[in-house]
Structure formats: structure tokens, C-alpha cells
Coordinates of C-alpha atoms and ligand atoms in Angstrom, one line a residue:
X1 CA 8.1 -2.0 27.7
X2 CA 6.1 -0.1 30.6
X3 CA 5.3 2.5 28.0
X4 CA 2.8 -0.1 25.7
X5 CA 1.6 -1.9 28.2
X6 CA -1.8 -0.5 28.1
X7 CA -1.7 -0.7 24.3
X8 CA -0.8 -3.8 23.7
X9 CA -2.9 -5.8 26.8
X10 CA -5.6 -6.8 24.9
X11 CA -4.0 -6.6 21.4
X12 CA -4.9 -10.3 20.1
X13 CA -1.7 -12.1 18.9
X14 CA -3.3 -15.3 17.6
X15 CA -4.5 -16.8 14.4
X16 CA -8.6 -15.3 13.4
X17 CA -9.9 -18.4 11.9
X18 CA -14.0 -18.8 11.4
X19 CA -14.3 -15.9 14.0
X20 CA -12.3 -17.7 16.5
X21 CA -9.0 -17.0 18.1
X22 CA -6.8 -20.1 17.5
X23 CA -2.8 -21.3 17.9
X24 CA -1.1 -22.7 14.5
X25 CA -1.7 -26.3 14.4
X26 CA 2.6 -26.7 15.1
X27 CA 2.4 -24.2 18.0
X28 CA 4.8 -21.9 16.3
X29 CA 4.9 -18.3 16.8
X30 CA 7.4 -15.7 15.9
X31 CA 8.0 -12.2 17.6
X32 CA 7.1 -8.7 16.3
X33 CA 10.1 -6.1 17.0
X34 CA 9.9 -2.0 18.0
X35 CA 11.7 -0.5 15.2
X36 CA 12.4 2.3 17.8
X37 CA 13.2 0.6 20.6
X38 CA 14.5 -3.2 18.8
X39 CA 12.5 -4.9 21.9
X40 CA 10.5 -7.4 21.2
X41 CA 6.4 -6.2 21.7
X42 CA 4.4 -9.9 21.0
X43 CA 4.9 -13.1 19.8
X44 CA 2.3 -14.4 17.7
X45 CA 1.2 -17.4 15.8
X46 CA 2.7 -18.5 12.7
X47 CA 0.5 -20.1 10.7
X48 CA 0.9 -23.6 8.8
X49 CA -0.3 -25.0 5.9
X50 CA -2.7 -26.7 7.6
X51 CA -3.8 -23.4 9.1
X52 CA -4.4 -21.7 5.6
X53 CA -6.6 -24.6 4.5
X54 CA -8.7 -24.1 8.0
X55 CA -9.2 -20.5 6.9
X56 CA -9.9 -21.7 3.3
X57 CA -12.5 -23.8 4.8
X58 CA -13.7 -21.2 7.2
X59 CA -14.1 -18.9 4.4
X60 CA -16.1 -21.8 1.9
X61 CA -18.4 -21.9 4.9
X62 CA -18.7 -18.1 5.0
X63 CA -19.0 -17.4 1.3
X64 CA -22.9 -18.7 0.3
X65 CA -24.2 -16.5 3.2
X66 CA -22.4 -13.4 2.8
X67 CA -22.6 -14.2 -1.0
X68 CA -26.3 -13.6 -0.3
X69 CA -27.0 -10.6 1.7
X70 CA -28.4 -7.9 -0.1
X71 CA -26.2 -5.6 -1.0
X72 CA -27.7 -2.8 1.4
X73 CA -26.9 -5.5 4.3
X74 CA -23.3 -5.9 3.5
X75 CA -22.8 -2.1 3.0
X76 CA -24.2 -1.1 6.6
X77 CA -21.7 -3.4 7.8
X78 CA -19.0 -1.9 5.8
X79 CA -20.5 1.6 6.7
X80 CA -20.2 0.5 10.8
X81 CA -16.6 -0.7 10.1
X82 CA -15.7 2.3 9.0
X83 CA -17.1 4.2 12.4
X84 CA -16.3 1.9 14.7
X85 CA -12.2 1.9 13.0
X86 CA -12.4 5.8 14.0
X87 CA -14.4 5.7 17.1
X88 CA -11.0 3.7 18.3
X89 CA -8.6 5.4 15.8
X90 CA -6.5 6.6 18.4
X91 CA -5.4 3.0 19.9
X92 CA -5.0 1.5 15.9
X93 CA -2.8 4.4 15.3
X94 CA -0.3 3.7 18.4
X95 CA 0.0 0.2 17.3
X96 CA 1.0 0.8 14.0
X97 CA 3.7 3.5 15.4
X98 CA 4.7 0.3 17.7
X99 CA 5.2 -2.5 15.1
X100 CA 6.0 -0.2 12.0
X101 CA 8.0 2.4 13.9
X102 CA 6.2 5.5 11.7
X103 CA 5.6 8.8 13.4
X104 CA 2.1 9.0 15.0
X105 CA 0.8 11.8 13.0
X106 CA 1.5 9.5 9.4
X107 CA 0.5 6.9 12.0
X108 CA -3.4 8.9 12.1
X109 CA -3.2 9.3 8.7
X110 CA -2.7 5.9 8.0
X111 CA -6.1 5.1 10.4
X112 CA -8.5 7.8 8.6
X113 CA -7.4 6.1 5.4
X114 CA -7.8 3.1 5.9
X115 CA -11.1 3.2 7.4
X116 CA -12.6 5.5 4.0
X117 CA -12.0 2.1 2.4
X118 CA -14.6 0.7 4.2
X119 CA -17.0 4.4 4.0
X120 CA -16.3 4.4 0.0
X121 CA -17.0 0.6 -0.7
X122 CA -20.2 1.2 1.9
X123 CA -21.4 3.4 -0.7
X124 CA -19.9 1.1 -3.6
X125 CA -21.7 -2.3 -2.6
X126 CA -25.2 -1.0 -3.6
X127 CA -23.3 0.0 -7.4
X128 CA -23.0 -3.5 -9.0
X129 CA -24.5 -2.3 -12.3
X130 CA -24.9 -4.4 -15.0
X131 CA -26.4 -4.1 -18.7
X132 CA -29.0 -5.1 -20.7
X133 CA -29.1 -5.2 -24.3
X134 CA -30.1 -6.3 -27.3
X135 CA -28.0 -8.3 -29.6
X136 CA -27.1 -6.7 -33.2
X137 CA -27.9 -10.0 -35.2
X138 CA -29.9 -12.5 -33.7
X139 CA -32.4 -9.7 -31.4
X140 CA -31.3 -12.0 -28.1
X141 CA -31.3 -9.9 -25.3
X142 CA -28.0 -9.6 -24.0
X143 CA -27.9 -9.5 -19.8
X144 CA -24.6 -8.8 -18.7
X145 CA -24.0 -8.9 -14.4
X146 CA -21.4 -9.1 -11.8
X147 CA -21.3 -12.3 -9.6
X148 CA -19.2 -12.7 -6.5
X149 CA -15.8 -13.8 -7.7
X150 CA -14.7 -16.5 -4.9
X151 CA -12.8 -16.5 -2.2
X152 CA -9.9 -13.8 -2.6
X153 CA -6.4 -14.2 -1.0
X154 CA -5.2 -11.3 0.2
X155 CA -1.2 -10.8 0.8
X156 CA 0.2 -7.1 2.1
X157 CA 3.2 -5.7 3.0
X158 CA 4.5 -3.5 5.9
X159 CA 4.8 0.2 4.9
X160 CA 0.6 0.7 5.8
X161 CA -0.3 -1.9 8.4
X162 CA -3.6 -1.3 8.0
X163 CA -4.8 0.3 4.8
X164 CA -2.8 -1.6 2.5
X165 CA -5.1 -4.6 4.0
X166 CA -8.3 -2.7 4.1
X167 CA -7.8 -1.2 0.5
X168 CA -8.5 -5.1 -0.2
X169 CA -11.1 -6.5 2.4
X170 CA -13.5 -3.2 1.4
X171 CA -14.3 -4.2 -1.9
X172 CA -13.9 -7.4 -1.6
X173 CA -16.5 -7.5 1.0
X174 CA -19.0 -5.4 -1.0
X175 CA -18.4 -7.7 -3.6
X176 CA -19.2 -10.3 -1.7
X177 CA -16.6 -12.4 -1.3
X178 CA -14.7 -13.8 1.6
X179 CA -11.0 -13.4 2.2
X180 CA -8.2 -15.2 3.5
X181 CA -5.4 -12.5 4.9
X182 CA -1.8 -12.8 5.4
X183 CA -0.3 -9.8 6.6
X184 CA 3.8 -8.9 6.9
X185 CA 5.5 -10.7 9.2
X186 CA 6.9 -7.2 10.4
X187 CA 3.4 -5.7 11.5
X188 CA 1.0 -8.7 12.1
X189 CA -0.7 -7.4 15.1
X190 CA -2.8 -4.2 13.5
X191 CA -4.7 -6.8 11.5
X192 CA -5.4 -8.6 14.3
X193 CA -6.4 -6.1 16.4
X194 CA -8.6 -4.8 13.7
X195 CA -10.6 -8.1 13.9
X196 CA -13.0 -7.3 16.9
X197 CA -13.7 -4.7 15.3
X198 CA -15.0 -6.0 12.4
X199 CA -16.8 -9.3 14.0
X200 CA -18.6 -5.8 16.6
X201 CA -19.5 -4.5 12.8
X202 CA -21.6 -7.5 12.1
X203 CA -18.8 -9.1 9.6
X204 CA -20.0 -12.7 10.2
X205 CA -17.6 -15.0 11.4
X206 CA -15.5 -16.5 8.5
X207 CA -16.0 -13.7 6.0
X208 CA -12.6 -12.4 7.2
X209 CA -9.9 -14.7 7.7
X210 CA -6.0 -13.5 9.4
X211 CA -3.3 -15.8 9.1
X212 CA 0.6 -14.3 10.2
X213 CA 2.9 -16.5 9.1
X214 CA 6.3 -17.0 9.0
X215 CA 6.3 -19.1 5.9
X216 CA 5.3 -16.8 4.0
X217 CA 6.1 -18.9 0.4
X218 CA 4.5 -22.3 1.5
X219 CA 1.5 -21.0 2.8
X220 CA 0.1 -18.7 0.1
X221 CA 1.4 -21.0 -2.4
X222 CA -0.5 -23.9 -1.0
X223 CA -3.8 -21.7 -1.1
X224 CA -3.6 -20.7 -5.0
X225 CA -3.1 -24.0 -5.6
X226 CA -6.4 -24.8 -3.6
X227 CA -9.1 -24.6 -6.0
X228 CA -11.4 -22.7 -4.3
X229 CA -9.4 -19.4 -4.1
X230 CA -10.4 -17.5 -7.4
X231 CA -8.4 -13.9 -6.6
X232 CA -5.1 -13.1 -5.4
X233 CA -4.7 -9.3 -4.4
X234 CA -1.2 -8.7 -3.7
X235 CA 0.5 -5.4 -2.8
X236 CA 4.4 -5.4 -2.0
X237 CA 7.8 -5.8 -4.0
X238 CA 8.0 -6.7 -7.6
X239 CA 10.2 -9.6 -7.3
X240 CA 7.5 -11.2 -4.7
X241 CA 4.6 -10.1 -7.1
X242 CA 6.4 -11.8 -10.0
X243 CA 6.6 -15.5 -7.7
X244 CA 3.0 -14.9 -7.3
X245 CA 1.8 -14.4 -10.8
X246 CA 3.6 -17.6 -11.7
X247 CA 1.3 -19.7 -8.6
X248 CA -1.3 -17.9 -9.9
X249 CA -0.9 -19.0 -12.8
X250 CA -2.0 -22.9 -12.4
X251 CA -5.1 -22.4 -11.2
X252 CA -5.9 -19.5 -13.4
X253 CA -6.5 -17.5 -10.8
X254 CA -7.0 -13.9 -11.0
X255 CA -4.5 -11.3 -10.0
X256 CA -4.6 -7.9 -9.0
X257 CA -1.0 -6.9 -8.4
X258 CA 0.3 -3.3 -6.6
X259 CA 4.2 -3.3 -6.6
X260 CA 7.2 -1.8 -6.6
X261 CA 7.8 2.1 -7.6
X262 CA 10.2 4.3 -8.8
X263 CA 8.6 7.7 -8.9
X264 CA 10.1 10.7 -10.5
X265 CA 9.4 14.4 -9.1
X266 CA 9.5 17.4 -11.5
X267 CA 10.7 20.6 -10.9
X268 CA 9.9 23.3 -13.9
X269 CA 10.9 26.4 -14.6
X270 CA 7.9 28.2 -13.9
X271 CA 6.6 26.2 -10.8
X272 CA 5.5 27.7 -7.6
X273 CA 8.5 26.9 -5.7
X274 CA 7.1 27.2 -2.3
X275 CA 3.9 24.5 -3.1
X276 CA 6.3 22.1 -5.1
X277 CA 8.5 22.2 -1.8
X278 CA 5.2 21.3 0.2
X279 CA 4.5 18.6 -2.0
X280 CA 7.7 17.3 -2.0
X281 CA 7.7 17.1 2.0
X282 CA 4.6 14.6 1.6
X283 CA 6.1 12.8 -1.6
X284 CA 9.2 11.7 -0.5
X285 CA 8.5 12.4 3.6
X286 CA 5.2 10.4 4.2
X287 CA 5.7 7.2 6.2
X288 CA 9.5 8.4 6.0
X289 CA 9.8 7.4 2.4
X290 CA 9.0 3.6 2.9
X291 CA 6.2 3.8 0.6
X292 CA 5.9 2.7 -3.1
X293 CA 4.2 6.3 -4.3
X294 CA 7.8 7.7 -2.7
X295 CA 9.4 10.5 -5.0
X296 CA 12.7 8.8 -5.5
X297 CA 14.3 10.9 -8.2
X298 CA 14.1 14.8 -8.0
X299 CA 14.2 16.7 -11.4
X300 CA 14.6 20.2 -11.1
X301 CA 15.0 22.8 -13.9
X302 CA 18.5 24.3 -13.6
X303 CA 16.9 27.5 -13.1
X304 CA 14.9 26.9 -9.7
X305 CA 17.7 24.4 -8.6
X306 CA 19.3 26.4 -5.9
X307 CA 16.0 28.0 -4.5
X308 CA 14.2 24.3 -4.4
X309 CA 17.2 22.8 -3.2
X310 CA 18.2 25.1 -0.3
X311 CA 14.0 25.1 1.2
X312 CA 13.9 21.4 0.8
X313 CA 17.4 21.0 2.4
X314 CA 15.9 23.7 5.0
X315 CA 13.0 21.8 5.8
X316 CA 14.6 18.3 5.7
X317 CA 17.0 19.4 8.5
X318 CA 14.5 21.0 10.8
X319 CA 12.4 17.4 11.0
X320 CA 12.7 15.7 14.4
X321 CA 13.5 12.3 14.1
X322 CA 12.6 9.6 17.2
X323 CA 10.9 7.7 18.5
X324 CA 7.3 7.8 16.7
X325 CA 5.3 7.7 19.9
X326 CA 7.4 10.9 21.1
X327 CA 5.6 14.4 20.6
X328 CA 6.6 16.4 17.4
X329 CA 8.3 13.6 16.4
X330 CA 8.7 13.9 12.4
X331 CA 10.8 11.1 11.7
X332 CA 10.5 7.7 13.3
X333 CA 12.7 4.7 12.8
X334 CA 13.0 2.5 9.5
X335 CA 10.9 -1.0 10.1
X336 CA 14.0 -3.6 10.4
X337 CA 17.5 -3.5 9.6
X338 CA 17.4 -4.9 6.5
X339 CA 15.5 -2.0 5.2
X340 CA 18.0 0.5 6.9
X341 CA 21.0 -1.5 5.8
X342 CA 19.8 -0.6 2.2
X343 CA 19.5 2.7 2.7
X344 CA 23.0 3.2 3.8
X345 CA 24.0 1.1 1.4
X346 CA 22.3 3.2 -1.5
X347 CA 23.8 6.9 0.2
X348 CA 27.1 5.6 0.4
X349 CA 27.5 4.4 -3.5
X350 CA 25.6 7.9 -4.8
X351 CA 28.1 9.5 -2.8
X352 CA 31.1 7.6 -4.2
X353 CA 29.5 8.3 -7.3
X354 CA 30.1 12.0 -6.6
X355 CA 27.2 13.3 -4.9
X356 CA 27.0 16.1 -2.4
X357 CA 25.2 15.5 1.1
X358 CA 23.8 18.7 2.0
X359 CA 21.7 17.2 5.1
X360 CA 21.8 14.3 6.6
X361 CA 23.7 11.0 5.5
X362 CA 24.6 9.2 8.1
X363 CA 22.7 6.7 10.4
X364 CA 23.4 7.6 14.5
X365 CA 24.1 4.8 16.3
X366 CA 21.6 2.1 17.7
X367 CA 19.4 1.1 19.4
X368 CA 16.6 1.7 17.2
X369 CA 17.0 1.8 12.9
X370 CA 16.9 5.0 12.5
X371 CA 18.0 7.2 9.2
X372 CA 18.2 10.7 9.3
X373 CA 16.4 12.9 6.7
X374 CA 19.0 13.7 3.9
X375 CA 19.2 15.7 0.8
X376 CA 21.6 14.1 -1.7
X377 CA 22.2 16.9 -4.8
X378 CA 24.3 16.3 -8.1
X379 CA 23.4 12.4 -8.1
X380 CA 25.1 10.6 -10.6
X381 CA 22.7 9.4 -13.6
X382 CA 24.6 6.0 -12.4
X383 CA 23.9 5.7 -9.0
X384 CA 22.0 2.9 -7.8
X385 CA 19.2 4.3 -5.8
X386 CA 18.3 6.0 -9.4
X387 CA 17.3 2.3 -10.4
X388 CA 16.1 1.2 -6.7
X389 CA 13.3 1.9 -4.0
X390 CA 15.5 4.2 -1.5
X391 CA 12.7 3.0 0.8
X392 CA 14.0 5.9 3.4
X393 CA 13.8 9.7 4.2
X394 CA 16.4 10.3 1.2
X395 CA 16.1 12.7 -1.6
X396 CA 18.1 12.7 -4.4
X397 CA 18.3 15.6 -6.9
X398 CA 19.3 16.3 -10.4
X399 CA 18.8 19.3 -12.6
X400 CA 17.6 19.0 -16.1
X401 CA 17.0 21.3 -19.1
X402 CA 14.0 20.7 -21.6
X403 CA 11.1 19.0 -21.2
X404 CA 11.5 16.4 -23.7
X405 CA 14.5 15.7 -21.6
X406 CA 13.3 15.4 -18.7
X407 CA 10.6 13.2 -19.8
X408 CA 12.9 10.8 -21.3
X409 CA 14.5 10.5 -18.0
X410 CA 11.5 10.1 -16.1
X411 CA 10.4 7.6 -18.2
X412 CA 13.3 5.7 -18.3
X413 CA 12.5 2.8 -15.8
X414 CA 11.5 -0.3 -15.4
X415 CA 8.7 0.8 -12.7
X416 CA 5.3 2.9 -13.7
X417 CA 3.3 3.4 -10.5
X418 CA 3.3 7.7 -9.7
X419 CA 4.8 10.7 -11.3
X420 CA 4.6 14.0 -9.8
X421 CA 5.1 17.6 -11.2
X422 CA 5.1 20.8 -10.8
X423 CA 4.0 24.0 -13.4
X424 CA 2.3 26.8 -13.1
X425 CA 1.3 26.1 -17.1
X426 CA -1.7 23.8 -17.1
X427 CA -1.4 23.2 -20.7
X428 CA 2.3 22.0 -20.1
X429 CA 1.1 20.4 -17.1
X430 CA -1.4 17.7 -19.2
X431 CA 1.0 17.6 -21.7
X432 CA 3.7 16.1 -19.8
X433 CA 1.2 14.4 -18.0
X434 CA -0.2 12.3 -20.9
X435 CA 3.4 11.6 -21.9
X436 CA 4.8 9.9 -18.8
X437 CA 4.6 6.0 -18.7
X438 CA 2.7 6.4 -15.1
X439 CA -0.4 4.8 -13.9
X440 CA -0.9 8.1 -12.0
X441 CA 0.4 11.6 -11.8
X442 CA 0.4 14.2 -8.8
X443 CA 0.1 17.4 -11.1
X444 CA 1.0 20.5 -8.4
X445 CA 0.4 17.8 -5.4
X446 CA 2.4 15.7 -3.9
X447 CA -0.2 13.0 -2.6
X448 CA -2.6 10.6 -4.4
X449 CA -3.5 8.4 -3.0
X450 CA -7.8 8.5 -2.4
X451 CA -9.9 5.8 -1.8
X452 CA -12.4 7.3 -4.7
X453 CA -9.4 6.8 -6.9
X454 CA -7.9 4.2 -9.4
X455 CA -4.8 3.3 -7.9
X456 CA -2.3 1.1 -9.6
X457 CA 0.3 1.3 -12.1
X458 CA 2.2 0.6 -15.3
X459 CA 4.8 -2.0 -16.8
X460 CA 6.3 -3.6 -13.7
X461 CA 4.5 -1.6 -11.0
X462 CA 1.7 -4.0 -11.6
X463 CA -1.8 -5.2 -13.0
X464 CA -4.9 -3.9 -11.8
X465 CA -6.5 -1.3 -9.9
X466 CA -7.1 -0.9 -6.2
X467 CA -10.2 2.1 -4.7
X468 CA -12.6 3.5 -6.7
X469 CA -14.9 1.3 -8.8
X470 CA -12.3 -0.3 -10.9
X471 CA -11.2 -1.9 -7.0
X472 CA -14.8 -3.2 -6.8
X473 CA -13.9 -5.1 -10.2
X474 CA -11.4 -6.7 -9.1
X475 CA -13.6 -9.1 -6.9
X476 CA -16.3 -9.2 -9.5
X477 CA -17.1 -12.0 -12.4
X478 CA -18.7 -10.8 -15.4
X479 CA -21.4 -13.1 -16.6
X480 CA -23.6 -13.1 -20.3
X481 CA -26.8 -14.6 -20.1
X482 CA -28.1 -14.9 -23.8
X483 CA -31.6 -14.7 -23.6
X484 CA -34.9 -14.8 -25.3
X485 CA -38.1 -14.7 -24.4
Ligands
NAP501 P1 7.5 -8.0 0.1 O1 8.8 -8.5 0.7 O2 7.2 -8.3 -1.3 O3 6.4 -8.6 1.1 C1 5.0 -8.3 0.9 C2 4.2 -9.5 1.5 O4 4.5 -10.7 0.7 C3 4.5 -9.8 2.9 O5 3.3 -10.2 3.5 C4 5.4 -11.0 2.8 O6 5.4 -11.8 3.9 C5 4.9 -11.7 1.6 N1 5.8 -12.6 1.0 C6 7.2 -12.5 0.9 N2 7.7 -13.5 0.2 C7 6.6 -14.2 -0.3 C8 6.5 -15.4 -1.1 N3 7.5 -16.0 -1.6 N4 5.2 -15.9 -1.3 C9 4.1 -15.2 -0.8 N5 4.2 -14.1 0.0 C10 5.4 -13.6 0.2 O7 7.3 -6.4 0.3 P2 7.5 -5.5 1.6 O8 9.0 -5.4 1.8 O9 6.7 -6.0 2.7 O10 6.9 -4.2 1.1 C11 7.6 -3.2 0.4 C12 7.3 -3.3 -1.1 O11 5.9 -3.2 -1.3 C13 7.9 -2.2 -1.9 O12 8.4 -2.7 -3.1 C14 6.7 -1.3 -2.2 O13 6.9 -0.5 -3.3 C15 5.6 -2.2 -2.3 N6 4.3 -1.5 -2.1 C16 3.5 -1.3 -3.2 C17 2.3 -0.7 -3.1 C18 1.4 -0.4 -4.2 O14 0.3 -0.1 -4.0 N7 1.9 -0.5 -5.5 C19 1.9 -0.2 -1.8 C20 2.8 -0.5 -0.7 C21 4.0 -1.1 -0.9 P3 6.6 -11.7 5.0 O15 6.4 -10.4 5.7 O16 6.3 -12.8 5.9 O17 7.9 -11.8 4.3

């Protein structure tokens, strides 16, 4: 515990209603658990229903003022969120290492990201363009704008602490609506911590709204059914997403919805060997694979199998795993024992199913939920984690023949969020690229993610788009005015 103690002193642990620090309205609080250490770091308060409808009417309050600043106004404020998040990067980054467990250099990474969100949608506040026109029969003019949407409910998960959470306050905020946040019950406290932050950035009391909690169903449920709340932005699993869309639903409110992924990661022929290994180290290896844009199924063409197998097996085996605070630490621990239970769970049936381990595959023992980096080869076209999130520092490979082959496999999935490959042929490269069912595709990289970006994906990875201006949309009503004059 010594170890934090510095770190987690002032770290807020109640709810952020109106700009105020407040228990739940039942005093109940649950604790937040080191995924390193399995010590308990905080206990913080849970919020009630009654909680979520004093943020609802916190953010009402908030909502005509903020509504109304030019758009300059609120994108300063976005603009000083983003310096003041990396003037104390250093401190954010621990405490996501803390509650998550992720090594501190994804831990950094994480940080820097997040806070673009809040540089892009500085720059992206003063771009609310509409159109004018003229109609084609009657000669009305036709004046098309953006308004405000309403206040948004934002829900995120616990693989990014912090920029799964500021992907959604950035626009939203230079859109110009409040927000209602309910982060994992995992990794509450970088949320909270990043709320001083934001009130010191001139974000006026109410605008942002954190609410931990528990009870999780209950209370988001009972604010889409609150009429004021016009946009639910969700990012986490598929089956949680799915519970959502039906609330949403009876209000007609609107969804944006980042799930669940299944990406594949292809190996030709004629790749650079040595970059596709690189980009395989971030694809499957950032945040330790719990992250939706994870490569979960390696394709490689039969003839660059044994080269890209034995560097990635190479590479695998020489990260340090530990405790993510630790120096050169590679590899921290999962974030709970659920997610590690899976994980064993999923090795163990590949390698029923005939697999060969070539690193790794087996979890040391406790404390702490940790998984070591492990290359799984030969994996049976059966095998569960083929169908699943491995959610962990696994990498399972399979070898493949033609391209229309492999693309049929790649394809074949329920999920549509990222596909990555690898050729040296740009025409093939486009090609395949137009041809997989993937909201986006790494072609020669192994990371996509940019604020600047469109991110989202296909078929059951979800509706909608997160970053870039498609993200500002998201928050934004169109309204007609039919005019003449
Ligand atoms: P999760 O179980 O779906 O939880 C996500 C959030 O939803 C958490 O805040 C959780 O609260 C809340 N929640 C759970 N049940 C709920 C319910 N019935 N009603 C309302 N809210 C509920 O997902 P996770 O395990 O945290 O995150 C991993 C998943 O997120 C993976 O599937 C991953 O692929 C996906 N993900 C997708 C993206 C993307 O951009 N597409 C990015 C990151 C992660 P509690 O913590 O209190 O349960």
C-alpha cells in the first residue's frame, strides 16, 4: 500500500455531481482492487438511482449555458483540458497502472491519447458547418444546421480508463451538450481524478457529470428512460450494448455503440516480415490484449509461417511481465479474475483441440492475475477463442493459402470492428482491403486508433462512429428550416 500512497492521497473517491463532491444518497460504496497486487486501493461511492437523476438534473441546469457559449469559448476550454491532462500526465498514468493493472508505458499512451480528444474536438467545436440551399421545386431556401443534441449518457468500459471516456465527453462537449458518466466499476477513480482537472479548465460545474456505480443495470436504465437524456454513447461488450439498444429504444433515444471485436491479422506471402512482426507486437500486445482492436486470429501464408512464427514467438518470450508500476515491465496483470479465468479457459480448449504452445500458456501462481505472453500455433478452425475476445496477451496462429481463402476466413464472424494486414503489393493491399467486412483496416500497421479518425465498426461491433468529425455527429441534431423571404 506504502507504494501509492502519494498517488492515491488526494485521488477523489466520491460521486462529481453539479461540480460538487457528494456520497450516494444510500451511503454505499464499493472497493477498487490492484490487479497486481489484489489489495484493495479505494472504496468509492456507488451511485443510486436517485443519484443519476441528481446528475440528470445537474446536467438540465448546465445544458442552456453551455448550450450557449460560442463555440470559440467552449473550444479554449477543451483546448486547456487537453494541457492541463498532460501538464499532470504522469500522475493520470500511474493511476490507471493502479486500478487497471496495464504496464506504465501503455499506461502513457493511454494519457497522450486520451487528452488529443480534447486538442482534436478543441479544433472541431468551431466546425459545425451547416448548408444552405435552394430548393429544386418550390425556390424555398433550404437552411440546414446542427443543434446541440441533449444531454448524452455516457457508459465505458475498463480496458482505457481514461480515453474510452474522453473519446465521448470531447465531442460531446464541443457539441455542446452535457453528459452524465458512468464509468467501470473496475477503474472508477481515473475519471474522478480527471474531474479537477476539468472544473481548473473552465468546464462549468454540471457540464460533466461522474457517477460509479455498482448497479450498473438500474441506474443507466432509469436515465434512458428519463426523458431528458437524448444520446446514449456506449463502448464495451456486445451483449451489454445489445441490453442497451433495447432501453434505448423507448425513449427513441439515440445510440452510438462501440463493442465487441474479433480482429483478424494477415500474414502474406510477400510481406515485410520484420514490420508485420512490429505491428503484430502492438496489435495483439497493447494494453496486453484486453482491447477490442486486439488481433485475435493470426493468418499467415504457409510460406512465411515459420519465419513469422519463430520472431513473434521470440519476441513474445523476451517481454517482462509484472507488476505495471515496476521498470521495463512489458506485461502487467489482467484487470480481475474473471477476465483471467477466461483466458485460461480459452488456452486450455485450443490446446485440447490440438494446438501447440510455443511460449507461454500457463498462468504463475497468485497473488496478482497475471497471464503470461503466449504463442499458440496450429489452432484448430474449432477452437473457441477463434469465435471469442481472448481479452489477454495470447496469439493464436493459422496458416492459409490464397487470398480468396483467407478472406473468407477473416470475414467469417459475427464481429466487424479492425482488420489488419500485411503486403508489400499495394494494389493487393486495397484489394483485400475493400473486401473485408471491417469498419477499419491497419494496412502494413498494426495500430489505428487516432483521434482525427472514424472509429467504429461493422455488423455486431456496433453503430456509429467515435473521433474525427463523424464523433462530433454523434452529439449533433440536424435541423431544416424551410424558408422564404
Ligand atoms: P461490459 O461488461 O460491457 O461493461 C462496459 C460498461 O457497461 C461498464 O461501465 C459496465 O459497468 C456497464 N454495464 C454492465 N452491465 C450493464 C447493464 N446491464 N446496463 C448498463 N451498463 C452496464 O464491458 P467491459 O468488460 O467493461 O469491456 C470490455 C468490452 O468492451 C469488450 O467486449 C471490448 O471489445 C469492448 N470495447 C469496445 C471498444 C470499441 O471501441 N469498440 C473499446 C473498448 C472496449 P460495470 O463495470 O459496473 O459492470
Amino acid at each position: 500500500m506504502a507504494m501509492y500512497d502519494n498517488l492515491l492521497a488526494n485521488v477523489p473517491t466520491d460521486l462529481w455531481i453539479g461540480g460538487k463532491w457528494r456520497q450516494s444518497s444510500d451511503g454505499g460504496r464499493f472497493d477498487v482492487i490492484d490487479p497486481a497486487t489484489e489489495n484493495k486501493v479505494a472504496s468509492v461511492a456507488s451511485a443510486t438511482v436517485d443519484d443519476a437523476k441528481a446528475a440528470l438534473d445537474a446536467a438540465q441546469a448546465a445544458f442552456p449555458g453551455w448550450a450557449a457559449k460560442k463555440p470559440r469559448e467552449r473550444g479554449e476550454i477543451l483546448r486547456k483540458s487537453f494541457e492541463l491532462i498532460m501538464r499532470d500526465a504522469e500522475r493520470l498514468a500511474k493511476l490507471i497502472t493502479i486500478e487497471n493493472g496495464k504496464a506504465l508505458s501503455d499506461s502513457r499512451g493511454e494519457v497522450a491519447y486520451a487528452a488529443e480528444f480534447f486538442r482534436w474536438y478543441a479544433e472541431e467545436a468551431v466546425r459545425n458547418i451547416g448548408q444552405n440551399s435552394v430548393a429544386p421545386s418550390s425556390g424555398a431556401r433550404m437552411f440546414v444546421h446542427h443543434k446541440p443534441a441533449g444531454i448524452a449518457v455516457l457508459v465505458t468500459p475498463w480496458n482505457f480508463p481514461a480515453a474510452m471516456a474522453t473519446r465521448k465527453i470531447g465531442p460531446a462537449l464541443a457539441a455542446g451538450c452535457p453528459v452524465v458518466l458512468k464509468p467501470a466499476s473496475d477503474t472508477p477513480l481515473t475519471m474522478l481524478a480527471l474531474m479537477p482537472i476539468l472544473e481548473e479548465a473552465g468546464v462549468p460545474a454540471g457540464v460533466v457529470n461522474v457517477i460509479p456505480s455498482r448497479s450498473s443495470g438500474k441506474v443507466v436504465s432509469a436515465m434512458l428512460h428519463d426523458p431528458r437524456v437524448r444520446v446514449v454513447s456506449f463502448t464495451g461488450s456486445t451483449e451489454v450494448g445489445r441490453k442497451l439498444l433495447h432501453e434505448a429504444a423507448d425513449n427513441i433515444v439515440k445510440p452510438a455503440m462501440e463493442l465487441g471485436g474479433n480482429a483478424p491479422f494477415i500474414v502474406f506471402d510477400d510481406a515485410d516480415v520484420d514490420a508485420a512482426i512490429d505491428g503484430a507486437m502492438i496489435a495483439k500486445m497493447r494494453n496486453m490484449g484486453e482491447a477490442c482492436t486486439a488481433a485475435n486470429r493470426f493468418y499467415v501464408h504457409e510460406k512465411v509461417h515459420d519465419e513469422f512464427t519463430k520472431k513473434l514467438t521470440a519476441k513474445m518470450a523476451g517481454l517482462k511481465m509484472g507488476n505495471g508500476l515496476d521498470d521495463g515491465v512489458a506485461l502487467g496483470p489482467l484487470v480481475n479474475k474473471d477476465g483471467l479465468d477466461k483466458v485460461i479457459e480459452l488456452v486450455d480448449d485450443a490446446v485440447k483441440k490440438g494446438a501447440k504452445v510455443l511460449t507461454g500458456g500457463k498462468a504463475p501462481s497468485g497473488p496478482g492475475f497475471f497471464y503470461p505472453a503466449t504463442v499458440l500455433d496450429n489452432v484448430a478452425a474449432d477452437a473457441k477463442m477463434l469465435n471469442e475476445e481472448i481479452f489477454g496477451p495470447v496469439a493464436s496462429i493459422q496458416t492459409f493459402k490464397s487470398e480468396d481463402e483467407v478472406v473468407t476466413r477473416a470475414n467469417d464472424t459475427e464481429y466487424g470492428l479492425v482488420a489488419y494486414l500485411y503486403t508489400k503489393d499495394l494494389s493487393r493491399g486495397m484489394r483485400v482491403s475493400e473486401k473485408l467486412d471491417f469498419g477499419m483496416i491497419g494496412l502494413n500497421r498494426g495500430l489505428v486508433s487516432d483521434p482525427a479518425a472514424p472509429f467504429g465498426g461493422v455488423k455486431q461491433s456496433g453503430l456509429g462512429r467515435e473521433g474525427a468529425h463523424e464523433g462530433l455527429m454523434e452529439f449533433l441534431e440536424t435541423q431544416y428550416i424551410s424558408v422564404t423571404w
